[in-house]
C-alpha atoms as a printed R data frame, in Angstrom:
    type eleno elety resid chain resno       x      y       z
1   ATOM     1    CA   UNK     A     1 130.877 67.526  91.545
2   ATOM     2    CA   UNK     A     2 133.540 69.643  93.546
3   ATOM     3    CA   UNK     A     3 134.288 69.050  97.106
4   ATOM     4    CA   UNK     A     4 136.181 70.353  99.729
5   ATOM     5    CA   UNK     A     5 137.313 68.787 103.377
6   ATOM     6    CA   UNK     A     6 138.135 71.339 105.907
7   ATOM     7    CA   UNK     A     7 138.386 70.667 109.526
8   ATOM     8    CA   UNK     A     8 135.908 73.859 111.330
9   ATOM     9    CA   UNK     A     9 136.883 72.976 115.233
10  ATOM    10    CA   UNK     A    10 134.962 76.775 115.716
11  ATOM    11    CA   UNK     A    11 133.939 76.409 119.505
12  ATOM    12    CA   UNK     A    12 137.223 75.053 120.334
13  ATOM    13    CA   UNK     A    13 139.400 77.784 118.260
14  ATOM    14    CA   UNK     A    14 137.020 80.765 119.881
15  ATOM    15    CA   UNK     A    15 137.270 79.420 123.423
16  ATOM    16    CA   UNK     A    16 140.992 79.598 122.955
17  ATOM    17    CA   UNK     A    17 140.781 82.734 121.768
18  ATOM    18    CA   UNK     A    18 138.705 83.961 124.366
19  ATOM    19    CA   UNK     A    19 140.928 82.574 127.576
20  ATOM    20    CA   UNK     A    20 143.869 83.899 125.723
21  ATOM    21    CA   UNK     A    21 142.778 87.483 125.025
22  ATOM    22    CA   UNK     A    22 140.887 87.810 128.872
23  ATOM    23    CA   UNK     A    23 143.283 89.151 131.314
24  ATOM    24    CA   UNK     A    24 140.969 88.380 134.319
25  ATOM    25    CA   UNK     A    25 137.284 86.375 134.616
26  ATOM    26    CA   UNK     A    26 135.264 89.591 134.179
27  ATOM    27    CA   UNK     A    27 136.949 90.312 130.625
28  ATOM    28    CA   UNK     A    28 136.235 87.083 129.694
29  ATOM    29    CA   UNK     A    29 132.890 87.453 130.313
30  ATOM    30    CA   UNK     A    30 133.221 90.587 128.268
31  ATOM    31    CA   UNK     A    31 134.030 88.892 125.134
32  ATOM    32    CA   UNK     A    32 131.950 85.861 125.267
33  ATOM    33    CA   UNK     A    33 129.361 88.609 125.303
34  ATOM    34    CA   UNK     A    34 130.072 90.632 122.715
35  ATOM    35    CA   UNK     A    35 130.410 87.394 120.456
36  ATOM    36    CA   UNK     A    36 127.014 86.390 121.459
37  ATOM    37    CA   UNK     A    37 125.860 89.781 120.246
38  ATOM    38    CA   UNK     A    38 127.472 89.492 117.452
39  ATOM    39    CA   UNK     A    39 125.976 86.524 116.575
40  ATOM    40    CA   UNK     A    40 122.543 87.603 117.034
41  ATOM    41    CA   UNK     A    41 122.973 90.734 114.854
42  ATOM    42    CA   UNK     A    42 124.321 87.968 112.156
43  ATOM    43    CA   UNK     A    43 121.139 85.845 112.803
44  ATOM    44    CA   UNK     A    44 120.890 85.256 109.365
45  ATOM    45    CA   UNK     A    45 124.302 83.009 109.733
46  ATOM    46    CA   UNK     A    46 123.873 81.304 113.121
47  ATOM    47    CA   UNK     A    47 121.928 78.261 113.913
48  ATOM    48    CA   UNK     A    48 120.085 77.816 117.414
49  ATOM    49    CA   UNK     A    49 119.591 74.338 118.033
50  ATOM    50    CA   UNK     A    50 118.077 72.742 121.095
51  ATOM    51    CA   UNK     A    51 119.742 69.438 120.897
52  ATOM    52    CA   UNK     A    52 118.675 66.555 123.477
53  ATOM    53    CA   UNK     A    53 121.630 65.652 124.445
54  ATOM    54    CA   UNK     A    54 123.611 69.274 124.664
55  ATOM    55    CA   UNK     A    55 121.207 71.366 125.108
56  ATOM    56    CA   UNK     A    56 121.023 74.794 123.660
57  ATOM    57    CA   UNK     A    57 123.602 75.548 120.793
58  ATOM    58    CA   UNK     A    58 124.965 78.576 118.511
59  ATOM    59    CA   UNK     A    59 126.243 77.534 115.272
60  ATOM    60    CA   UNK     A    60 127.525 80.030 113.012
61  ATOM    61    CA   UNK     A    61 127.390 78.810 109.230
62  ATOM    62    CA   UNK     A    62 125.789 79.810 106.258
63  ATOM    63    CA   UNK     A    63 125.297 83.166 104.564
64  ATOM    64    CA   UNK     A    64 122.546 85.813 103.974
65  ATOM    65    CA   UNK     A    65 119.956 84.707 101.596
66  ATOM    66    CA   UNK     A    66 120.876 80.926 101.828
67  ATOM    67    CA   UNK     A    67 118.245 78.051 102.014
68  ATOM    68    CA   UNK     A    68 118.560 75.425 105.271
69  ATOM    69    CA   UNK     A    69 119.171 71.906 104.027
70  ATOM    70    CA   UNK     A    70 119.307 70.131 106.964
71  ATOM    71    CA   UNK     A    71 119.548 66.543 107.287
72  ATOM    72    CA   UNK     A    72 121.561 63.209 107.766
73  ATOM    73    CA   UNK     A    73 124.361 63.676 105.081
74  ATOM    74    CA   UNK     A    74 126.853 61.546 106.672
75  ATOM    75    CA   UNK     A    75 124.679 58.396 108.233
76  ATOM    76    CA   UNK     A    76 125.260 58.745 111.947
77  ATOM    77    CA   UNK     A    77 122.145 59.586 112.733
78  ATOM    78    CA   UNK     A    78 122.069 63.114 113.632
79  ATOM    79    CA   UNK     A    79 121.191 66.176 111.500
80  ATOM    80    CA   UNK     A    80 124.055 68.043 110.004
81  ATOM    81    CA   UNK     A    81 123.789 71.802 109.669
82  ATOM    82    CA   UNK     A    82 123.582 72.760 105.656
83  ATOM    83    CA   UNK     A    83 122.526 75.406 103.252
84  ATOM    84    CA   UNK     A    84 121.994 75.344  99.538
85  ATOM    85    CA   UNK     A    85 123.923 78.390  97.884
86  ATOM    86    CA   UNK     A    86 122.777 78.977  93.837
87  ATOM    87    CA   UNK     A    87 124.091 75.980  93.096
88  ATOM    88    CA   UNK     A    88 126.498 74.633  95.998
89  ATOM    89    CA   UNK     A    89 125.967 73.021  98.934
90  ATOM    90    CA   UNK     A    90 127.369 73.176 101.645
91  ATOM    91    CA   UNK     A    91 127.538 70.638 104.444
92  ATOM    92    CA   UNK     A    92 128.807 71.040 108.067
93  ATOM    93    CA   UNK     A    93 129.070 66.979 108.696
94  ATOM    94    CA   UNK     A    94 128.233 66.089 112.609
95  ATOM    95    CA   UNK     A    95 130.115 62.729 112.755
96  ATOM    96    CA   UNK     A    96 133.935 64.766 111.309
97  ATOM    97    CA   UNK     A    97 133.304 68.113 111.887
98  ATOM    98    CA   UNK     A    98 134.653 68.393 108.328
99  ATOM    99    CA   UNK     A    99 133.088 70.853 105.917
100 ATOM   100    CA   UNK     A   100 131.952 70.085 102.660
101 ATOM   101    CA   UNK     A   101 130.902 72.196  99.113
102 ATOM   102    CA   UNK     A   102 129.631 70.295  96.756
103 ATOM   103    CA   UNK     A   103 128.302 71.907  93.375
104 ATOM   104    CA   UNK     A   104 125.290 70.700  92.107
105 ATOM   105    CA   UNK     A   105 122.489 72.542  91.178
106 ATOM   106    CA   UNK     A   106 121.712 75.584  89.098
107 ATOM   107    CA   UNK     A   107 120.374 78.793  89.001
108 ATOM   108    CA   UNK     A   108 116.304 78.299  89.829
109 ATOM   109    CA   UNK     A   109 116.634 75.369  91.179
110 ATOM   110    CA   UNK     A   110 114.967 74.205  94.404
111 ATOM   111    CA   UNK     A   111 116.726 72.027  96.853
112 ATOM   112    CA   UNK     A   112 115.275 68.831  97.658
113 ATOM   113    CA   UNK     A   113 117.570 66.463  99.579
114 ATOM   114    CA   UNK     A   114 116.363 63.184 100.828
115 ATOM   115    CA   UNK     A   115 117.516 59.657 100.738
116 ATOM   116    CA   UNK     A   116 116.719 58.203  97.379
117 ATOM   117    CA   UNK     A   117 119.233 55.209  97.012
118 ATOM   118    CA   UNK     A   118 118.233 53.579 100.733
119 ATOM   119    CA   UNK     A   119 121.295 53.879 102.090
120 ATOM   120    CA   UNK     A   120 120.549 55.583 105.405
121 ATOM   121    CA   UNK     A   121 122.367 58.971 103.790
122 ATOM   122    CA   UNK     A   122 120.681 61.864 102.326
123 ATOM   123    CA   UNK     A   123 121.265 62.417  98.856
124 ATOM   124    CA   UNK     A   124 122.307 66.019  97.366
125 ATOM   125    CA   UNK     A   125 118.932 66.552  94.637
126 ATOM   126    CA   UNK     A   126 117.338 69.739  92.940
127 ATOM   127    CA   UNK     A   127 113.842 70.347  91.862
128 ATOM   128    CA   UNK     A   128 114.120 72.324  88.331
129 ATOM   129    CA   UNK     A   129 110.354 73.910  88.296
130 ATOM   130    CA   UNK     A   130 111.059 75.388  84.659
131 ATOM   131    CA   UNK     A   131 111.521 71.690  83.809
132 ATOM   132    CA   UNK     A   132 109.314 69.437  86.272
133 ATOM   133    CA   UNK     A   133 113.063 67.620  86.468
134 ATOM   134    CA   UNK     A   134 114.363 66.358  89.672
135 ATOM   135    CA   UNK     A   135 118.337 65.339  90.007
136 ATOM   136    CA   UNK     A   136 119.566 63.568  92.300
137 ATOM   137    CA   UNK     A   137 123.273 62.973  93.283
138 ATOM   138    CA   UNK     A   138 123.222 59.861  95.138
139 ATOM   139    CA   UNK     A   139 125.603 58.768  97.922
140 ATOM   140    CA   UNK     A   140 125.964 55.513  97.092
141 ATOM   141    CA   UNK     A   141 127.339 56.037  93.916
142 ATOM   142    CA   UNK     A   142 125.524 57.324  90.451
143 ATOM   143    CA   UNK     A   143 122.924 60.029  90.150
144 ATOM   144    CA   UNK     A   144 119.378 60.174  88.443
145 ATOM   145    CA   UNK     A   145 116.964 62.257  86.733
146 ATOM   146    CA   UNK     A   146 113.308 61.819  86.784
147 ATOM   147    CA   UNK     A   147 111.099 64.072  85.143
148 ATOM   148    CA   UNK     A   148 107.932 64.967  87.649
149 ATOM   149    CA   UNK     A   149 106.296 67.823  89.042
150 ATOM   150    CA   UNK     A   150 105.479 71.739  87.070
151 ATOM   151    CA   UNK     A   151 106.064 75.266  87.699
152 ATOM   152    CA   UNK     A   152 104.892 76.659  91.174
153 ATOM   153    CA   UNK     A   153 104.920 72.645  92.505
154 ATOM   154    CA   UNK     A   154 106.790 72.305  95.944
155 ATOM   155    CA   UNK     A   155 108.858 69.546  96.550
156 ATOM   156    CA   UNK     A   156 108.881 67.303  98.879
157 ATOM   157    CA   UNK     A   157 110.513 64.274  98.833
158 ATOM   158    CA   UNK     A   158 109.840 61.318 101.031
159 ATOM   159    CA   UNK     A   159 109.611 58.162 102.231
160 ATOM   160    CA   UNK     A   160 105.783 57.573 101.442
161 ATOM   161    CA   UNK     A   161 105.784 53.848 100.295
162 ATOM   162    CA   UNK     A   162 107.987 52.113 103.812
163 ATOM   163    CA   UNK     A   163 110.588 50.843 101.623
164 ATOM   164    CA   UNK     A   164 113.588 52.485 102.753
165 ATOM   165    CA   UNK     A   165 113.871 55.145  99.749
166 ATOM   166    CA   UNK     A   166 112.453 58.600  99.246
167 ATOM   167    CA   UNK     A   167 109.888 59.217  96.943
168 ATOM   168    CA   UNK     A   168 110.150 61.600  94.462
169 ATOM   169    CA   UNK     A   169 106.609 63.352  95.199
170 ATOM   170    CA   UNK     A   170 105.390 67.507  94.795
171 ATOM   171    CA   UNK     A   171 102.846 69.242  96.235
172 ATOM   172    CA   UNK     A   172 100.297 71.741  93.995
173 ATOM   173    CA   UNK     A   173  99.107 74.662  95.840
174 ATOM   174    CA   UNK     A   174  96.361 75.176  93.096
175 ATOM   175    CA   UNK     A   175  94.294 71.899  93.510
176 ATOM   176    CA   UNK     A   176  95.442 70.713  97.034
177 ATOM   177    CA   UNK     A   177  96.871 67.877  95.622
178 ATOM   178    CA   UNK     A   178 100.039 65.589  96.263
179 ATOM   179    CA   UNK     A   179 101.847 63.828  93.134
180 ATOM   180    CA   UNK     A   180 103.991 61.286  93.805
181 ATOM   181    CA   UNK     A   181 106.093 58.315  92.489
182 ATOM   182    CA   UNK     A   182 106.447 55.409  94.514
183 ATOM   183    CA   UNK     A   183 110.387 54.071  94.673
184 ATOM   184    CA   UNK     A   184 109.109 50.717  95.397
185 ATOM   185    CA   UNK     A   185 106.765 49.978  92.293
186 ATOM   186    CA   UNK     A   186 107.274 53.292  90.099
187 ATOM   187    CA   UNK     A   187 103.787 53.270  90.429
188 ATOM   188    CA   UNK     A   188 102.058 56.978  90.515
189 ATOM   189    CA   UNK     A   189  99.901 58.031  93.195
190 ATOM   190    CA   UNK     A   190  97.250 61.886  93.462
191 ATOM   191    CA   UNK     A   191  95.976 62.561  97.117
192 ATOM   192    CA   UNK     A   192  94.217 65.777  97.378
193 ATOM   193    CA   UNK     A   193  94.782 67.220 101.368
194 ATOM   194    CA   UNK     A   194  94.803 70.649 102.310
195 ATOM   195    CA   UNK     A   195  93.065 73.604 103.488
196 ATOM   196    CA   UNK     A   196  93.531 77.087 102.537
197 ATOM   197    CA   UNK     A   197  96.783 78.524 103.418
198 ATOM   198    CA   UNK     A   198  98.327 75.506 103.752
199 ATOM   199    CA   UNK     A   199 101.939 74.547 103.279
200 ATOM   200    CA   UNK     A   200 103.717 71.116 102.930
């Protein structure tokens, strides 16, 4: 695993940027517009979130082509912005503000993060469809491998059994049908629910 801590105070560093450049309120105005252009013509790296508490939000992160991996990487309870990158993620934490790049993953492989070790964290995993393999890097310490799933499965990895821990489970666009492993009792489980054009 490689990872990297880099403070990304963005919103701060462009408003400073912004009052400094603006030689009266109307140029000012001027640039924050041109940014917010910007930003939309680079939609494939910004984030619009409507967040309950601050309301609408630009967040520029990411690159062209990657994969959103949102989800709770730091255990504050709030979604941090992520994408999966052939093989790195990389994590914009909401509690620090620090970003993260952690490799793990390769080539193929299908991002699947979700908390597997119960500790109120998500935990960096993969989905290798060549292999029906699933690895997980967990955050409290370790990492696992558990054979399940085929090509063309779709993963999705949750919480189906209410004890704390993600399930490692896939869905098969084929038959309609869910396979999952229970964390709780290792026990495997089939449902078949779908209709036609459905996705998980």
């Amino acid at each position: 695993m490689t990872t990297h801590h880099l403070r990304l105070p963005a919103v701060a560093a462009l408003l400073v940027l912004f009052l400094a450049l603006a030689a009266s309120p109307q140029d000012l105005a001027k640039c924050w517009f041109q940014y917010a252009w910007k930003l939309r013509t680079t939609a494939s790296r910004v984030w619009y979130l409507n967040e309950s508490t601050r309301g609408f939000v630009a967040v520029q992160f990411g690159g062209s082509g990657d994969t959103p991996v949102t989800a709770d990487y730091d255990g504050d309870g709030k979604s941090d912005v992520a994408v999966y990158r052939s093989g790195v993620w990389y994590i914009l934490r909401s509690s620090t503000a620090a970003f993260d790049a952690i490799a793990f993953g390769a080539a193929g492989d299908v991002p699947a993060p979700a908390d597997f070790d119960g500790d109120a964290r998500a935990d960096v995993a993969v989905f290798r469809p060549a292999t029906g393999y699933w690895y997980e890097q967990l955050s409290g310490g370790g990492s696992a491998a558990v054979r399940h799933g085929m090509p063309g499965d779709v993963p999705v990895a949750a919480d189906y059994d209410g004890d704390g821990r993600a399930d490692v489970n896939v869905f098969r666009a084929s038959t309609g049908t869910w396979y999952r492993i229970n964390s709780g009792s290792g026990a495997f489980a089939a449902v078949q629910f779908r209709s036609v054009g459905d996705r998980p």
